[in-house]
Coordinates of C-alpha atoms in Angstrom, one line a residue:
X30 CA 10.3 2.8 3.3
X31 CA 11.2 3.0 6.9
X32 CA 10.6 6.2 8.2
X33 CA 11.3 7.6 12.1
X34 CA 8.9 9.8 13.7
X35 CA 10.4 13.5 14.6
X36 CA 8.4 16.0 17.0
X37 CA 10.3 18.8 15.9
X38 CA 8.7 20.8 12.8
X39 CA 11.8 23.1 11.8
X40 CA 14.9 21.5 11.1
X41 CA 18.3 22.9 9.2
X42 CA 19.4 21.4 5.4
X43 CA 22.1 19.9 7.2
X44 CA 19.5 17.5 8.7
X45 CA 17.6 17.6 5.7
X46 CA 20.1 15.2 4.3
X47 CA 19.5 12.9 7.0
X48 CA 16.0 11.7 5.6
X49 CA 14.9 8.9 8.1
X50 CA 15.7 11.6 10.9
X51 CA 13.5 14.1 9.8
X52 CA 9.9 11.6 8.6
X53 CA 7.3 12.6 10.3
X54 CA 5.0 9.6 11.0
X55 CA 1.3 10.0 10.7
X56 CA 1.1 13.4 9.9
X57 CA -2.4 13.2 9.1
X58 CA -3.8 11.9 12.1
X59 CA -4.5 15.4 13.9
X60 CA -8.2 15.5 11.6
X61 CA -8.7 11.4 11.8
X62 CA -11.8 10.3 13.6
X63 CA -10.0 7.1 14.5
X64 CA -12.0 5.1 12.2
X65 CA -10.6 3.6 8.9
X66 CA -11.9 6.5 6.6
X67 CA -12.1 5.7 2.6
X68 CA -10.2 8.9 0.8
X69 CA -12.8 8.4 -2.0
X70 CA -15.3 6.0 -3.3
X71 CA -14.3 3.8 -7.0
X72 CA -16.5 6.3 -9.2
X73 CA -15.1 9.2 -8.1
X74 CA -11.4 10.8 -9.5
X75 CA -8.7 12.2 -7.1
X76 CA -6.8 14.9 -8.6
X77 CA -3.5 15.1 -8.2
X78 CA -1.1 18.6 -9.0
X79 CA 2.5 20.3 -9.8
X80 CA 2.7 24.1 -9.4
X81 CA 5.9 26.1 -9.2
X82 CA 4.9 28.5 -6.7
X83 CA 8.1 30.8 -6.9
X84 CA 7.6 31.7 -3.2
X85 CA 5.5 30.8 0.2
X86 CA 7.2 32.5 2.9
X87 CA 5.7 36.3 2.2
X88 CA 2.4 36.6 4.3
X89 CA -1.0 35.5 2.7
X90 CA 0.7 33.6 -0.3
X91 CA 0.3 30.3 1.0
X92 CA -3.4 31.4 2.3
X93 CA -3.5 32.3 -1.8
X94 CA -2.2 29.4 -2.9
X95 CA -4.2 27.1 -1.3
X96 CA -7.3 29.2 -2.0
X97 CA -7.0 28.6 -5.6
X98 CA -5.9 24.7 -5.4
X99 CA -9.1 24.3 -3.9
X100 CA -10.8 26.5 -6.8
X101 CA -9.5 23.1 -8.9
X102 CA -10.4 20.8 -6.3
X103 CA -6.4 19.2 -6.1
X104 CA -6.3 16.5 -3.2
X105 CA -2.7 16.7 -2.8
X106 CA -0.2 19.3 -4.7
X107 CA 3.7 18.8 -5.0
X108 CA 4.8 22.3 -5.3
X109 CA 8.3 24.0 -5.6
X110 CA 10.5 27.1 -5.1
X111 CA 8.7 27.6 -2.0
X112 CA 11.6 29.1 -0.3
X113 CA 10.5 28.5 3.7
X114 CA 13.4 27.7 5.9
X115 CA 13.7 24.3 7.7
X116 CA 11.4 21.2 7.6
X117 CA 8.2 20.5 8.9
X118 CA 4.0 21.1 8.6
X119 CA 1.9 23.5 9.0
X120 CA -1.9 24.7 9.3
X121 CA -2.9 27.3 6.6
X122 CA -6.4 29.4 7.8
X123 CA -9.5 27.9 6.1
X124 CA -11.4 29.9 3.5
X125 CA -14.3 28.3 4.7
X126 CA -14.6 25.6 7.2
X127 CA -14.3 22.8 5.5
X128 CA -11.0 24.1 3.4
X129 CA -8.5 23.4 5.3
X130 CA -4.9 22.7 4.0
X131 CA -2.0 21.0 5.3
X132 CA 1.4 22.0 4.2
X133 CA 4.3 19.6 4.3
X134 CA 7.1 21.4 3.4
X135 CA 10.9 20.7 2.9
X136 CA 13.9 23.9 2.8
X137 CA 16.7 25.3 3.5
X138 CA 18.7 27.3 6.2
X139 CA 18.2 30.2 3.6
X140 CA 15.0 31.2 1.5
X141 CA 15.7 29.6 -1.2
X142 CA 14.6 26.8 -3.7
X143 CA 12.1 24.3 -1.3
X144 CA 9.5 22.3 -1.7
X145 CA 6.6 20.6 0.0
X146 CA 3.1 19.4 -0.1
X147 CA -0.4 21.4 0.4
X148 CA -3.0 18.3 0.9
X149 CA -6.9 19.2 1.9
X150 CA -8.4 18.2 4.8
X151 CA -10.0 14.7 3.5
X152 CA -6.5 13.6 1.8
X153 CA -4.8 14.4 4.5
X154 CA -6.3 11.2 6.4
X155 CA -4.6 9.4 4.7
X156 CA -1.1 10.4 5.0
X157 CA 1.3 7.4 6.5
X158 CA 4.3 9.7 6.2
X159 CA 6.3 13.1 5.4
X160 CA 10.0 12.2 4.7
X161 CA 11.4 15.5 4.0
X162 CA 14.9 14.9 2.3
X163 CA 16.3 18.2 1.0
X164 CA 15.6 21.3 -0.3
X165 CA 15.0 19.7 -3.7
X166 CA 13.1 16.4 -2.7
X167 CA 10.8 15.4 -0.6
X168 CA 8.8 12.2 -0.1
X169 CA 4.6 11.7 0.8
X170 CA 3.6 8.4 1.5
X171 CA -0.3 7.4 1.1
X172 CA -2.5 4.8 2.6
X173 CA -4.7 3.2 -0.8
X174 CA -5.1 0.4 -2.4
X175 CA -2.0 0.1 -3.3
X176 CA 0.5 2.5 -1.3
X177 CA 1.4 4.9 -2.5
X178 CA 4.9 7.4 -2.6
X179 CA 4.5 10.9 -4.5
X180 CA 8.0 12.7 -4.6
X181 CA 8.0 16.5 -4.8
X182 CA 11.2 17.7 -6.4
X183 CA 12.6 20.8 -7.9
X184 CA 15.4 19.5 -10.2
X185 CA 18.7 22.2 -11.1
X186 CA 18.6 24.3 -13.9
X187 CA 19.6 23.8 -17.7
X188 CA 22.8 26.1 -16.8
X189 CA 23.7 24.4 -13.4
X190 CA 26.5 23.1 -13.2
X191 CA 26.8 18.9 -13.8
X192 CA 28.0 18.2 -10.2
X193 CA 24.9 19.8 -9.2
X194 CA 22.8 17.6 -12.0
X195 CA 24.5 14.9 -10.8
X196 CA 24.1 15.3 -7.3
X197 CA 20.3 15.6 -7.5
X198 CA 19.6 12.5 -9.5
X199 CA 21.8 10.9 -7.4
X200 CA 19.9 11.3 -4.3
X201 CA 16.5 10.8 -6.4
X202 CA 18.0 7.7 -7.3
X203 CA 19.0 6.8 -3.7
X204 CA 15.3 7.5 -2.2
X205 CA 13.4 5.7 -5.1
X206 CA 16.1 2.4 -3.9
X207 CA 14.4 2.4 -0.3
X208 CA 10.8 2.3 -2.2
X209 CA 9.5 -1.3 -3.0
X210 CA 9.0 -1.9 -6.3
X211 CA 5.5 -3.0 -5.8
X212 CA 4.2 0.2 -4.5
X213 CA 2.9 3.1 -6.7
X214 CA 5.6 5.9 -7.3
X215 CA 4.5 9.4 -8.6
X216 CA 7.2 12.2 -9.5
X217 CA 5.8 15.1 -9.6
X218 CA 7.5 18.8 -9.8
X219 CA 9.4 21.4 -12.0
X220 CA 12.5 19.2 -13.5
X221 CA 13.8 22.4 -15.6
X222 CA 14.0 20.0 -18.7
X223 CA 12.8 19.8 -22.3
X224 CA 12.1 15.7 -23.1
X225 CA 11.2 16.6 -26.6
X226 CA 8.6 15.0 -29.1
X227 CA 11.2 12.6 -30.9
X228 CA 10.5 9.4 -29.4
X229 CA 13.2 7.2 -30.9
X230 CA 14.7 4.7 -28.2
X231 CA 12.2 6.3 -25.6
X232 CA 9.3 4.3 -26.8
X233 CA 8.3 2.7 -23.2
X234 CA 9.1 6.0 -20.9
X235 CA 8.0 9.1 -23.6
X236 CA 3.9 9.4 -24.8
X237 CA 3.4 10.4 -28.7
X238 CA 2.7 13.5 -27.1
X239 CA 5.3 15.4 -26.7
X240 CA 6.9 19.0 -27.4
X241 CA 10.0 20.7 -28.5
X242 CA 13.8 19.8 -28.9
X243 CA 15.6 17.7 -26.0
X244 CA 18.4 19.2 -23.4
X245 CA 20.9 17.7 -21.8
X246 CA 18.3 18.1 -18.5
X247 CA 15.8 16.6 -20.6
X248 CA 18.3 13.4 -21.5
X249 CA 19.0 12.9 -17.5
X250 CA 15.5 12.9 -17.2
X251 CA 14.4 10.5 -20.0
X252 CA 17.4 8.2 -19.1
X253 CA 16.6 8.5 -15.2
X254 CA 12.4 7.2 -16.0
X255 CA 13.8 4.4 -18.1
X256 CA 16.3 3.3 -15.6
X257 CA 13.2 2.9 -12.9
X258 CA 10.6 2.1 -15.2
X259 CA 8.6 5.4 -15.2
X260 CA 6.5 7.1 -17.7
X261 CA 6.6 10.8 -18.7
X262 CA 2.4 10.9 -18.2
X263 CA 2.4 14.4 -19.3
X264 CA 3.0 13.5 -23.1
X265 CA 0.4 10.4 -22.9
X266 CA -2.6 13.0 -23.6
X267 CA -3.4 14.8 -26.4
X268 CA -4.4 18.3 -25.7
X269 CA -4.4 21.9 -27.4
X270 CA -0.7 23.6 -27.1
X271 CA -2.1 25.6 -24.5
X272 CA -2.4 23.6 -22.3
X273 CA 0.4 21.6 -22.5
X274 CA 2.9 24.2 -21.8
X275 CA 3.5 24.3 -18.5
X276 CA 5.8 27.6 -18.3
X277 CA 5.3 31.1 -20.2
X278 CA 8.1 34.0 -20.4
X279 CA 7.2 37.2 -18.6
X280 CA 7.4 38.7 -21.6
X281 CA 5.6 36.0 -23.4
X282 CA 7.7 35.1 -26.0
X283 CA 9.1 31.8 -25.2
X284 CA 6.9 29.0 -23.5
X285 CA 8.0 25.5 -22.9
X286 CA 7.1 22.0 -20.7
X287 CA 9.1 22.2 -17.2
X288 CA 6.8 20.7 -15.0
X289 CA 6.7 17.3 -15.6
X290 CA 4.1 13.7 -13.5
X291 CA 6.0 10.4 -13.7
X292 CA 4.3 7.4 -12.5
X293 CA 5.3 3.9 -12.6
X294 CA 4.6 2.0 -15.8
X295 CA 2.7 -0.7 -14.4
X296 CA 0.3 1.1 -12.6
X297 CA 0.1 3.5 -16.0
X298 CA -3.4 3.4 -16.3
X299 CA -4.2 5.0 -12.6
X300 CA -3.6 8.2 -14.6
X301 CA -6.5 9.2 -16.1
X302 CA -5.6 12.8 -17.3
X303 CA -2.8 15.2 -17.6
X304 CA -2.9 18.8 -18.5
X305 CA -1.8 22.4 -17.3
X306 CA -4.5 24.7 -16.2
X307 CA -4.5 28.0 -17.3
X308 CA -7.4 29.0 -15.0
X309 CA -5.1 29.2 -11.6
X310 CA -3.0 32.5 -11.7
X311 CA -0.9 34.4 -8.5
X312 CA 1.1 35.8 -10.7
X313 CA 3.7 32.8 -11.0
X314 CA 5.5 32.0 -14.2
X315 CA 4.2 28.9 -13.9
X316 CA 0.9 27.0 -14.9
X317 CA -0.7 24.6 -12.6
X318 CA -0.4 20.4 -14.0
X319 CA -3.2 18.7 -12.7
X320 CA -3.3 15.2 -12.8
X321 CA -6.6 13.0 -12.5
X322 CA -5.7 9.6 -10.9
X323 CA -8.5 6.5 -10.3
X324 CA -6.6 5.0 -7.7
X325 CA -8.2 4.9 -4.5
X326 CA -7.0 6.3 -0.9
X327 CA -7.9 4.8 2.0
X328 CA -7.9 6.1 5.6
X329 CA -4.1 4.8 7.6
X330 CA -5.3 1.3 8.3
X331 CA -4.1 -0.7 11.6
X332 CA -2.6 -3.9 11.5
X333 CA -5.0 -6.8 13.1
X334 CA -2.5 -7.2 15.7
X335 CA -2.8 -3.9 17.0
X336 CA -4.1 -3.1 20.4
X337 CA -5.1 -6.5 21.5
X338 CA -6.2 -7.1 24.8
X339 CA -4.1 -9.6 27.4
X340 CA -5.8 -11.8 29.6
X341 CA -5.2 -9.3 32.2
X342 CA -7.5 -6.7 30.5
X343 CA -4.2 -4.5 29.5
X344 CA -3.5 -3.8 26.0
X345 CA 0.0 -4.9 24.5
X346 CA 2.7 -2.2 24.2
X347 CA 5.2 -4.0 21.7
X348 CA 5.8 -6.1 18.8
X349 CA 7.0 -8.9 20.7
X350 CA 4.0 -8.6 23.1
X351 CA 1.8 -8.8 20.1
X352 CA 3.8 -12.1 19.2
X353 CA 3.5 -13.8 22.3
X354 CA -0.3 -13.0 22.9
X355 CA -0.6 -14.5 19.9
X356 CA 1.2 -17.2 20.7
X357 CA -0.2 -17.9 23.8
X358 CA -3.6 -17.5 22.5
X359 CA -3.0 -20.3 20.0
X360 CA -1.8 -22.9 22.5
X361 CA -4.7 -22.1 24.5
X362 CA -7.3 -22.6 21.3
X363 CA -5.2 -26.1 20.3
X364 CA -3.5 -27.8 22.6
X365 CA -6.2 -29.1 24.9
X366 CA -5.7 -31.5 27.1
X367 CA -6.7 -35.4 25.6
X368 CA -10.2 -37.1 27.1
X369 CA -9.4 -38.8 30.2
X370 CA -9.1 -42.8 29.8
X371 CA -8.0 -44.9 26.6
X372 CA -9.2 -44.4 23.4
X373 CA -11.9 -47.2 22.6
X374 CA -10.7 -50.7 21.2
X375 CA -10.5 -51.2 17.3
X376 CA -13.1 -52.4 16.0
X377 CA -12.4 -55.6 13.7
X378 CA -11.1 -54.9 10.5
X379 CA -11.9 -57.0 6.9
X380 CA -9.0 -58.8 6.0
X381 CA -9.7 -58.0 2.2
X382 CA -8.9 -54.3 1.4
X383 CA -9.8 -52.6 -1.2
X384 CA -7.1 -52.5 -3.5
X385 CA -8.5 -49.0 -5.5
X386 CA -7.7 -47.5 -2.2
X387 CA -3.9 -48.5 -1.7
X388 CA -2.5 -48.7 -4.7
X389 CA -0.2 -45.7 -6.0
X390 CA -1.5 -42.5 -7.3
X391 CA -1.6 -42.6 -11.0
X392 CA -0.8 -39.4 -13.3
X393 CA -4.5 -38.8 -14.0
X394 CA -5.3 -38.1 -10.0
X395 CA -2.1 -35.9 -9.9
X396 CA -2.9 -33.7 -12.7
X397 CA -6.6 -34.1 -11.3
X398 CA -5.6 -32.5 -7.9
X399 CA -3.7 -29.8 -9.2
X400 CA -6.1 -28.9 -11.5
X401 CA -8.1 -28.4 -8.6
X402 CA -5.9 -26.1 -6.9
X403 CA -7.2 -22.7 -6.5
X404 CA -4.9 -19.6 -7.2
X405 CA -4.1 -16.7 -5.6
X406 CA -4.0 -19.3 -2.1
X407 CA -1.0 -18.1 0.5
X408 CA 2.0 -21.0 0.2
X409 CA 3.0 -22.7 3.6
X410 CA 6.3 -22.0 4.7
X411 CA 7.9 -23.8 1.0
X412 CA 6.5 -20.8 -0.7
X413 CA 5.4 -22.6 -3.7
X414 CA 2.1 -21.7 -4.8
X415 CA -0.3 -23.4 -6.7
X416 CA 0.8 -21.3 -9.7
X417 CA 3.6 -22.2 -10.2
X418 CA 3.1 -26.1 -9.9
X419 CA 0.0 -25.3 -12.6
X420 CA 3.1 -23.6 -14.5
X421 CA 5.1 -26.3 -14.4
X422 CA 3.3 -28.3 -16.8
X423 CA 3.9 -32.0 -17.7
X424 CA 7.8 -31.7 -16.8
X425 CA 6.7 -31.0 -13.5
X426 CA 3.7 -33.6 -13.3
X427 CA 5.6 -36.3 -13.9
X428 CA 8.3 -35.3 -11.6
X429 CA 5.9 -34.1 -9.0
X430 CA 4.2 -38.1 -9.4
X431 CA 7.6 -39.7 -9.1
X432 CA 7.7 -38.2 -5.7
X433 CA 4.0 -39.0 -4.4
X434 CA 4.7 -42.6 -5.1
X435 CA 8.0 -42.4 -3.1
X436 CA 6.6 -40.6 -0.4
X437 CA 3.6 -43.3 -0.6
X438 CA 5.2 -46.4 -0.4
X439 CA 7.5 -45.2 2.7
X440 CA 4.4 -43.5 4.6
X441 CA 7.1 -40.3 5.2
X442 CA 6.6 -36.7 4.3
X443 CA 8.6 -33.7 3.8
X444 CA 9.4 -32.4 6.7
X445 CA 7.8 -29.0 5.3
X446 CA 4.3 -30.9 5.3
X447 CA 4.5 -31.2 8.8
X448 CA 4.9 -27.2 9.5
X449 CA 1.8 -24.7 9.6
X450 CA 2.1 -20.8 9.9
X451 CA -0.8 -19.4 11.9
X452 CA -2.5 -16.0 10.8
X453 CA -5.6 -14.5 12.5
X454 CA -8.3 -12.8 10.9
X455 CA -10.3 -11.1 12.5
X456 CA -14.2 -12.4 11.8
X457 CA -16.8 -10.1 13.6
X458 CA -16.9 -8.2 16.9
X459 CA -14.3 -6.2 19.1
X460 CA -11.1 -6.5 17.2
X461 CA -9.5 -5.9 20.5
X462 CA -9.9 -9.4 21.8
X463 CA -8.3 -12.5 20.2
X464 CA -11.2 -15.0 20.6
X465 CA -12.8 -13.1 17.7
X466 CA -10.6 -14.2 15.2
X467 CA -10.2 -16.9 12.8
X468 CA -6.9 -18.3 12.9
X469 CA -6.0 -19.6 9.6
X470 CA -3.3 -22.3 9.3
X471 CA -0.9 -21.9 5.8
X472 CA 0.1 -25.4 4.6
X473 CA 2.3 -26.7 2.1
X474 CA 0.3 -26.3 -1.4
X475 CA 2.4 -29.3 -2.5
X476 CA 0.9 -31.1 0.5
X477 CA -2.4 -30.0 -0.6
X478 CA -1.8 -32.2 -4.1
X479 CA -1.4 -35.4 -2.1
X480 CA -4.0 -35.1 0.6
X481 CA -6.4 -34.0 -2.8
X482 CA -5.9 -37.3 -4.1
X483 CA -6.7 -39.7 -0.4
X484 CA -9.7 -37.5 0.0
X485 CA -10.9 -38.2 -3.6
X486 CA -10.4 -42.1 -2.9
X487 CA -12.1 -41.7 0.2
X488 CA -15.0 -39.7 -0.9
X489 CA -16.1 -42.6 -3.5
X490 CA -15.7 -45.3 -0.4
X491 CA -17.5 -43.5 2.1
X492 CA -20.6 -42.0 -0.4
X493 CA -21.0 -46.3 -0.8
X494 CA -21.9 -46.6 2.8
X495 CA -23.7 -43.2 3.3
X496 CA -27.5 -43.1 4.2
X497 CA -29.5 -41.1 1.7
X498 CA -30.5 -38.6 4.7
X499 CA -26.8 -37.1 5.0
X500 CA -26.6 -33.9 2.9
X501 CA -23.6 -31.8 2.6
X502 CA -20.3 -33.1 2.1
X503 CA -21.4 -35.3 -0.6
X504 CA -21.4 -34.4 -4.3
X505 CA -24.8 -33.1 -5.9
X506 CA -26.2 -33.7 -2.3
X507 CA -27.4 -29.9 -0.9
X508 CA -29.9 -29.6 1.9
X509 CA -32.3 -27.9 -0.2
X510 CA -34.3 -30.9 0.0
X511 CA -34.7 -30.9 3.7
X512 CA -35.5 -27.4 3.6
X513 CA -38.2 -27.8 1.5
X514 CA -39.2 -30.8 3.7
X515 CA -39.0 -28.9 6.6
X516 CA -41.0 -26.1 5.4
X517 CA -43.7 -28.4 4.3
X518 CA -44.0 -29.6 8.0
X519 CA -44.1 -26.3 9.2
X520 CA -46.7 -24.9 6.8
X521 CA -48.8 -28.0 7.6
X522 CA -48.4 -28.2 11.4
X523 CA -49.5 -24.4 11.5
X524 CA -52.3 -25.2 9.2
X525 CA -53.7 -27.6 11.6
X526 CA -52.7 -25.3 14.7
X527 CA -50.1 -27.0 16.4
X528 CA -47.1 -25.8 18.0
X529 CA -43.2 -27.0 16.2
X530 CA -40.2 -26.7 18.3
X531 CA -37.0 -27.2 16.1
X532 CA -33.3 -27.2 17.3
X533 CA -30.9 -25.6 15.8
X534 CA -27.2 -26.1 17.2
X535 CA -24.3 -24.2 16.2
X536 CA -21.0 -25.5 17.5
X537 CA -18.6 -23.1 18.0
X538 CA -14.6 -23.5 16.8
X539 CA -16.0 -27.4 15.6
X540 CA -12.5 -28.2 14.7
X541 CA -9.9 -26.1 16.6
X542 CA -8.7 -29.1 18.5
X543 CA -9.4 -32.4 16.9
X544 CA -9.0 -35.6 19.2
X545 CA -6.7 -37.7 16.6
X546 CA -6.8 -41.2 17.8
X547 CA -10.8 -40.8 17.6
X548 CA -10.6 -39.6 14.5
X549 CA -8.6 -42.8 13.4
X550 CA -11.0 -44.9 14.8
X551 CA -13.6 -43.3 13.7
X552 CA -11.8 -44.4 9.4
X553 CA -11.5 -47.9 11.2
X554 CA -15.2 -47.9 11.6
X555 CA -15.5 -47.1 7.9
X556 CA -13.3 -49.9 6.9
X557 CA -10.5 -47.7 5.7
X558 CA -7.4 -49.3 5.0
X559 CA -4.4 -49.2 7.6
X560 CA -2.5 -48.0 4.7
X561 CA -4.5 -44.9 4.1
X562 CA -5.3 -44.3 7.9
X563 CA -1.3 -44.2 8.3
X564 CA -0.9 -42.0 5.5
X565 CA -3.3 -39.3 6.7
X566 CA -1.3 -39.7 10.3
X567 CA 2.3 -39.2 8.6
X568 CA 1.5 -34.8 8.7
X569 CA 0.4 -34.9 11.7
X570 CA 3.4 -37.4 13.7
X571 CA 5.4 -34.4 14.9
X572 CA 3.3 -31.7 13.5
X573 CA 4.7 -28.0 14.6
X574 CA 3.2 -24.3 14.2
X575 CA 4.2 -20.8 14.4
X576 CA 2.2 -17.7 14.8
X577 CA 3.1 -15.2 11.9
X578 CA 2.3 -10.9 12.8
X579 CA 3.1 -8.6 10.4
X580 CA 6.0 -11.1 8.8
X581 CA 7.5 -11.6 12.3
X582 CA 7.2 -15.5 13.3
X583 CA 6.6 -17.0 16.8

């Protein structure tokens, strides 16, 4: 969800309706310490709350208010009918020093209706976003795991009118659209709706859970969750009556469920609890819902690209900088310039080949190599993953082997082969300078298959003429042998009191910039056939890379 920074922090409902004009970017960052600060560790629960709070604007309720979220020790609490004119955030007074509470809150030109956010000191850390929309809905967006978007709304009564109803779902609708749907959603707030216990044809949106007879609010709401995949997480946990009820009559003769936590379905089991709290009391109508979540939150993290240094010593100050440092950097780190003089002379080549070596890949190394496929890689710029050619199955195989053999008897490749995308990742040091990451280079996975099934021919030619010494890069071959050899030695030679020297050499970027027609030479040398050596050159004739930053390509 793209949301614009604002510096103003009071703003009319006529504005209000212009949500991306009114987020308020990083509205956390006031108590950040500028380090990437974890909300909570994996064993520990965040709890998350709805509390219709009637009113905010007389003096000392909010002070009230937040006193007694942190009684219940609520992260982050959507709360409603807080009736505070205009948009914005503000600082309540500490109880105690290490209290603090940040409201976001979202109203009106007139005291009525709004609703906002009170989030403690730690939570808010990690706020990426306020995107307050109208006097009825609001948006918080939260840097975790996965990121997450709690929505804070205060939904028209059962006798509204149904332009109002309509009106309000419609521009919940509208805001949940911008949302991705791979990111968390929570609803949380007082819908004025009864969803009922019957949960015939709401099987996948409504918990076993539930209580009362359904209204016509309670239908928009129950058709609204199952339109967007949502749950009703309030009826998911059995608890006493008590403390499901979420509203009491001030005479205390009716009770019913008002306030209601969706999430979305997939990410269901983040909620660990749900239950109204009877303990919290300024004199509201309303209980407290508190909601315990496992989900983590993480402190706003910065993209890798951000603040890198130039070779000037000055930092970049735009996207497109970022892109062309990047750029730059990587055409500085590959494109060397070639050894001076001609590459040495062939040496002379058998005239017998070996014919396991160029003859065409047979079903059994295809399915071989993509069983060897590791998932969960990043595609090149095809997008296909390994996946999906494992999901393919033999329909795929032996269409995917047609093509090897085409593509091996004319020494071509797709041009897609022949195209890398370039991401850095940063490896250890100052994440300011660019020589201390490891770029990464995302090739076709399809590619992968083929070049999977040379370098299996060419592992069983080469471990024929390799001397028993060479460890590494051979099967069953470790060097724990020559360690063990080489402590002997040492273990010996200070036994007998002499002095070892050993070198240890570390090359550093080994393979950044590979001098080809060495390389070639170097498979000449091993008696590898012209056919394979011009097979392994057919990626690289024409070859072409681009630097990727935040989904943006050089």
């Amino acid at each position: 969800m793209e949301i614009q920074p604002n510096s103003s922090t009071n703003a009319t409902a006529s504005r209000a309706a212009n949500a991306p004009a009114l987020g308020i970017q990083g509205a956390g960052e006031k108590w950040a310490t500028g380090q990437r600060i974890k909300f909570t560790t994996p064993k520990l629960e965040i709890c998350i709350a709805v509390w219709n709070v009637q009113t905010g604007h007389h003096i000392g309720q909010k002070e009230i208010i937040a006193m007694e979220l942190s009684k219940c020790k609520i992260s982050i609490a959507a709360v409603s009918e807080l009736r505070l004119t205009g948009s914005g955030t503000l600082t309540i007074p500490p109880p105690t020093i290490d209290k603090t509470t940040m409201l976001f809150y979202s109203g009106g030109k007139k005291q009525e209706a709004g609703i906002g956010f009170m989030v403690d000191r730690q939570a808010a850390r990690s706020v990426i976003a306020f995107q307050p929309i109208s006097d009825h809905l609001a948006v918080l967006t939260i840097n975790g795991t996965v990121k997450t978007h709690i929505l804070s709304t205060y939904a028209p009564t059962e006798t509204s009118s149904d332009a109002a109803k309509d009106d309000f779902y419609s521009q919940l609708q509208h805001t949940l659209d911008m949302i991705p749907q791979t990111e968390l959603i929570i609803l949380a707030g007082d819908f004025n709706s009864h969803t009922g216990a019957d949960r015939i044809g709401w099987e996948e949106t409504l918990g076993r859970f539930g209580h009362g007879k359904i209204n016509d609010n309670g239908l928009r709401l129950l058709s609204f969750a199952a339109l967007n995949n949502l749950v009703v997480d309030n009826s998911h946990f059995q608890h006493p009556r008590k403390h499901q009820l979420t509203w009491r009559n001030p005479s205390g003769k009716d009770s019913a469920i008002l306030d209601y936590i969706l999430i979305s379905s997939r990410f269901r089991s983040s909620l660990k609890d749900v239950r109204a709290m009877r303990g919290p009391d300024c004199g509201f109508d309303h209980y407290l819902i508190r909601a315990k979540t496992l989900r983590r939150l993480s402190g706003k993290s910065k993209s890798t690209n951000d603040n890198i240094k130039k070779v000037d010593g000055t930092f970049v100050s735009s996207p497109c900088e970022h892109l062309q440092q990047w750029k730059d950097f990587s055409q500085w780190l590959y494109n060397h310039d070639l050894p001076q003089g001609p590459p040495p002379e062939p040496p002379p080549v058998d005239s017998l080949e070996n014919p396991f070596l160029i003859s065409e890949p047979t079903v059994d190394e295809v399915k071989n190599a993509i069983r060897s496929l590791k998932n969960g890689k990043a595609p090149g710029v095809d997008q296909v993953t390994a996946k999906m050619i494992k999901a393919g199955g033999d329909i795929l195989l032996q269409w995917l082997h047609i093509h090897l053999i085409h593509i091996w008897c004319l020494e071509r490749v797709p041009s897609a082969w022949k195209k890398a995308i370039i991401m850095p990742i940063l490896k250890k040091g100052n994440s300011r300078e660019c020589k201390n990451y490891h770029c990464i280079s995302l090739l076709s996975i399809v590619g992968k298959v083929f070049m999977k099934i040379i370098q299996s021919r060419l592992q069983k030619h080469c471990e024929q003429s390799s001397q028993e010494e060479q460890a590494e890069f051979r099967p069953h071959q470790g060097f724990i042998d020559q360690i063990f050899g080489i402590h002997q030695l040492v273990e010996e030679r200070i036994r007998h009191g002499k002095q070892t020297i050993i070198i240890f050499i570390n090359f550093k970027s080994t393979f950044d910039c590979v001098y080809w027609p060495i390389l070639w030479r170097v498979l000449e040398n091993e008696h590898v056939p012209l056919k394979i050596i011009q097979l392994l050159q057919a990626p690289y004739n024409g070859s072409t890379s681009s630097v990727q930053i935040q989904n943006e390509l050089s």
